[in-house]
mmCIF file of C-alpha atoms in Angstrom:
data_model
loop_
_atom_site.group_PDB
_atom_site.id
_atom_site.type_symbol
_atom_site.label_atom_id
_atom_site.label_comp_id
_atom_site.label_asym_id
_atom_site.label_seq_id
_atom_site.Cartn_x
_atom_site.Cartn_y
_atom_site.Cartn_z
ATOM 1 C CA UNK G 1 -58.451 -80.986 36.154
ATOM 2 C CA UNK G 2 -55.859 -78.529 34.983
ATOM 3 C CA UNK G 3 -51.697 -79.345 35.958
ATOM 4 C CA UNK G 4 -48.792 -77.421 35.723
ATOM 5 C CA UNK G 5 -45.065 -79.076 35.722
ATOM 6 C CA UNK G 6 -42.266 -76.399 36.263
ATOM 7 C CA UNK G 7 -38.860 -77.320 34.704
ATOM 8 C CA UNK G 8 -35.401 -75.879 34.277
ATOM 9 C CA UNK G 9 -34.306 -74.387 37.835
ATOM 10 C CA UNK G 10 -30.887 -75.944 38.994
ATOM 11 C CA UNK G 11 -27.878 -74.396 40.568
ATOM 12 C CA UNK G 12 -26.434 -71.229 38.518
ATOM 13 C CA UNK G 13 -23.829 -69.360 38.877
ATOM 14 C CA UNK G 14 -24.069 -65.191 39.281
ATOM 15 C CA UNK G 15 -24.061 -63.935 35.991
ATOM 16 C CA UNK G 16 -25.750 -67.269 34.184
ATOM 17 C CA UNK G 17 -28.666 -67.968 32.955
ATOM 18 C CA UNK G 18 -31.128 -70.451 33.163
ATOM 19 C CA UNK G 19 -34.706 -71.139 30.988
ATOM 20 C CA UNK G 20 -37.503 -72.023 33.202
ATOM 21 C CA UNK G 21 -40.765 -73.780 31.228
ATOM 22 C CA UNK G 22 -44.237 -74.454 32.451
ATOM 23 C CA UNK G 23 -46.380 -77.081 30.767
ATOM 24 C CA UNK G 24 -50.189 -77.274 31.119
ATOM 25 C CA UNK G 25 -52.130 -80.308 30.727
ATOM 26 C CA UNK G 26 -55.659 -81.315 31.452
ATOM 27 C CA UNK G 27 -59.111 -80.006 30.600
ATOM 28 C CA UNK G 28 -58.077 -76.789 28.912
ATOM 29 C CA UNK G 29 -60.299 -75.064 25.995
ATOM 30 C CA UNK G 30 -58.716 -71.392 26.589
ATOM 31 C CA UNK G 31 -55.900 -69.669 28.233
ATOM 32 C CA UNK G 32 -55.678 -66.400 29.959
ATOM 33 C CA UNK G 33 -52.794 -64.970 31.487
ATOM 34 C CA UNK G 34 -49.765 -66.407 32.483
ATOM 35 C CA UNK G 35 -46.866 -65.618 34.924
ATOM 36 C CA UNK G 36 -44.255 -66.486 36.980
ATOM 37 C CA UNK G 37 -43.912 -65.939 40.895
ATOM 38 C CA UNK G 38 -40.891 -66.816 43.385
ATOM 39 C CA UNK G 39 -40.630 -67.182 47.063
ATOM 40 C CA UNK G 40 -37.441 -67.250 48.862
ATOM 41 C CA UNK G 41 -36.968 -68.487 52.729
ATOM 42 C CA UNK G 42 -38.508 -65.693 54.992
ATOM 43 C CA UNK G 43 -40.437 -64.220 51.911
ATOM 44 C CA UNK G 44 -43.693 -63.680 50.702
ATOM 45 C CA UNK G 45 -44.397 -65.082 47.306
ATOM 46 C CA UNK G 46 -44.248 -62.111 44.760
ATOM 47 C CA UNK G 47 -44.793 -61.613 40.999
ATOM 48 C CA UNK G 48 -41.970 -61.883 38.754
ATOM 49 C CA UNK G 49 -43.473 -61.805 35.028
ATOM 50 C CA UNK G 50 -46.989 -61.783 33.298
ATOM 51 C CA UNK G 51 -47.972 -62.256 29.591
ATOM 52 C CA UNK G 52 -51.520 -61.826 29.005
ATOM 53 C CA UNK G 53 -53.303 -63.755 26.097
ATOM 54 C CA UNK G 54 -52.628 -60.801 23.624
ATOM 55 C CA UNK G 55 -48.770 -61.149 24.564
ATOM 56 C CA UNK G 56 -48.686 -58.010 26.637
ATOM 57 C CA UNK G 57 -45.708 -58.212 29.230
ATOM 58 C CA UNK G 58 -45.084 -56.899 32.480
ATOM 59 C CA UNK G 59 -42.098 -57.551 34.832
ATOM 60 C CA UNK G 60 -41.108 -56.540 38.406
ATOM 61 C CA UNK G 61 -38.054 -54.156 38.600
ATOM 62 C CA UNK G 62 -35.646 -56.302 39.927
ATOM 63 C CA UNK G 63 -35.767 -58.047 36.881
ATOM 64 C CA UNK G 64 -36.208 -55.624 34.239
ATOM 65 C CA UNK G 65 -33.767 -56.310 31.536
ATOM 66 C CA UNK G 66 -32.559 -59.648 32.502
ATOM 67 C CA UNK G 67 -35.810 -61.710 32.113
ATOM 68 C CA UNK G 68 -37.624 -62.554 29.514
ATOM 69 C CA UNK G 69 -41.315 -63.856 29.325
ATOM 70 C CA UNK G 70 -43.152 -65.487 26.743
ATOM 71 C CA UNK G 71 -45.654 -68.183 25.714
ATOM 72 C CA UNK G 72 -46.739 -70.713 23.220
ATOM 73 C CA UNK G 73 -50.133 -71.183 22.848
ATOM 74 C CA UNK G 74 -50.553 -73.976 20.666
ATOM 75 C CA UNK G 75 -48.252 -75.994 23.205
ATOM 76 C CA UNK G 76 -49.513 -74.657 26.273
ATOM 77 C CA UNK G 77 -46.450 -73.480 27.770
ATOM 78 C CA UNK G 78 -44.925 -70.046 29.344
ATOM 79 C CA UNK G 79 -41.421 -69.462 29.509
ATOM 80 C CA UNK G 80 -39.083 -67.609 31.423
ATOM 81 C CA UNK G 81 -35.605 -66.903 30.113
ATOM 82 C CA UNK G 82 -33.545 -65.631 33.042
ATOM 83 C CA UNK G 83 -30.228 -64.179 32.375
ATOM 84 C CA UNK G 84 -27.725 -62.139 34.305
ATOM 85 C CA UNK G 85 -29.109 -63.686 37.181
ATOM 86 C CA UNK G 86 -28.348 -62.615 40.736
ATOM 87 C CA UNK G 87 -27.826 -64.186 44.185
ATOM 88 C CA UNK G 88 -30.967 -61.932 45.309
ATOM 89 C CA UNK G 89 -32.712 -64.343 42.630
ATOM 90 C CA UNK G 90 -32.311 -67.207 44.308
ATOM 91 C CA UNK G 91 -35.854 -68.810 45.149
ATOM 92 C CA UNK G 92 -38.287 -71.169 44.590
ATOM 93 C CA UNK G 93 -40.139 -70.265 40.868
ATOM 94 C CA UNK G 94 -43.651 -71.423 40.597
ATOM 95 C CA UNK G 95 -45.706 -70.587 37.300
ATOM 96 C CA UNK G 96 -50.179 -69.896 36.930
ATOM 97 C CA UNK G 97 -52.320 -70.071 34.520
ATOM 98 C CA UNK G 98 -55.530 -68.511 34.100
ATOM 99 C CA UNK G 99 -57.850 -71.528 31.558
ATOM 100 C CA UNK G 100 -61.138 -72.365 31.248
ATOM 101 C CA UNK G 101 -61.824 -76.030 30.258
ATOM 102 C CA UNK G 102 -65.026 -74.504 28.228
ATOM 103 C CA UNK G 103 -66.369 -71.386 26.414
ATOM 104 C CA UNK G 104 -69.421 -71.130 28.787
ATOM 105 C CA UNK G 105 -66.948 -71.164 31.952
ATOM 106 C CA UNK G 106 -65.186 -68.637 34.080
ATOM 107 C CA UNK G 107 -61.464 -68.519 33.819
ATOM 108 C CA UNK G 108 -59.772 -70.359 36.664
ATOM 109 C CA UNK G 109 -56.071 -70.042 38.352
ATOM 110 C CA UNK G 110 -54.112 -72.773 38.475
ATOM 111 C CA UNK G 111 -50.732 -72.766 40.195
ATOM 112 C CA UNK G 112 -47.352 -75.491 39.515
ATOM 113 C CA UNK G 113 -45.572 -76.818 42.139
ATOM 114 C CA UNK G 114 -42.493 -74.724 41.485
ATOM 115 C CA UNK G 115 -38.647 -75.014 40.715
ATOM 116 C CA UNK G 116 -35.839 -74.157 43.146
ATOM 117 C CA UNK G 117 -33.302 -71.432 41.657
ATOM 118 C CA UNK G 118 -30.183 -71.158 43.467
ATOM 119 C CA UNK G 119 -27.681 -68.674 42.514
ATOM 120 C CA UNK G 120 -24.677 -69.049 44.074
ATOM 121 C CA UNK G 121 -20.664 -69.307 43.219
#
């Protein structure tokens, strides 16, 4: 059994920035990719950043420039540093986690309960 515990969303206001962290715990043996989704009212849930296990990065372009993703291995945790941010970036922020809990298994996606972002003056 594999959890993920979002912290770090709050109330912001336009222009701030706020750190968003995702711990794993549980039967874990290897990591895969990481990311980090959001899903406002009315929306479907969308990508917002992936790191894969070599540290490659990919971002949608709304947030090009302004976020930042990264991960520690050793700690089991991705990160998402969020700057400049934007009323349009208000949202619920969820993180996943591709693991395995051993070598001879398939990678599984795991999903946290997510983090409410409001940007707002």
């Amino acid at each position: 059994q594999v959890q993920l515990v979002e912290s770090g969303g709050g109330l912001v206001q336009p222009g701030g920035s706020l750190r968003l962290s995702c711990a794993a715990s549980g039967s874990i043996f290897d990591i895969g990719a990481m990311g980090w989704y959001r899903q406002s009212p009315g929306k479907q849930r969308s990508v917002v950043a992936s790191i894969t296990s070599s540290g490659r990065t990919n971002y949608a372009d709304s947030v090009k420039g302004r976020f930042t993703i990264s991960r520690d291995n050793a700690k089991k945790m991705v990160y998402l540093q969020m700057n400049s941010l934007k009323p349009e970036d208000t949202a619920v922020y969820s993180c996943n986690m591709a693991a395995r809990p051993d070598a001879r298994s398939a990678f599984y996606m795991h999903w946290g309960q997510g983090t409410q972002v409001t940007v707002s003056s």
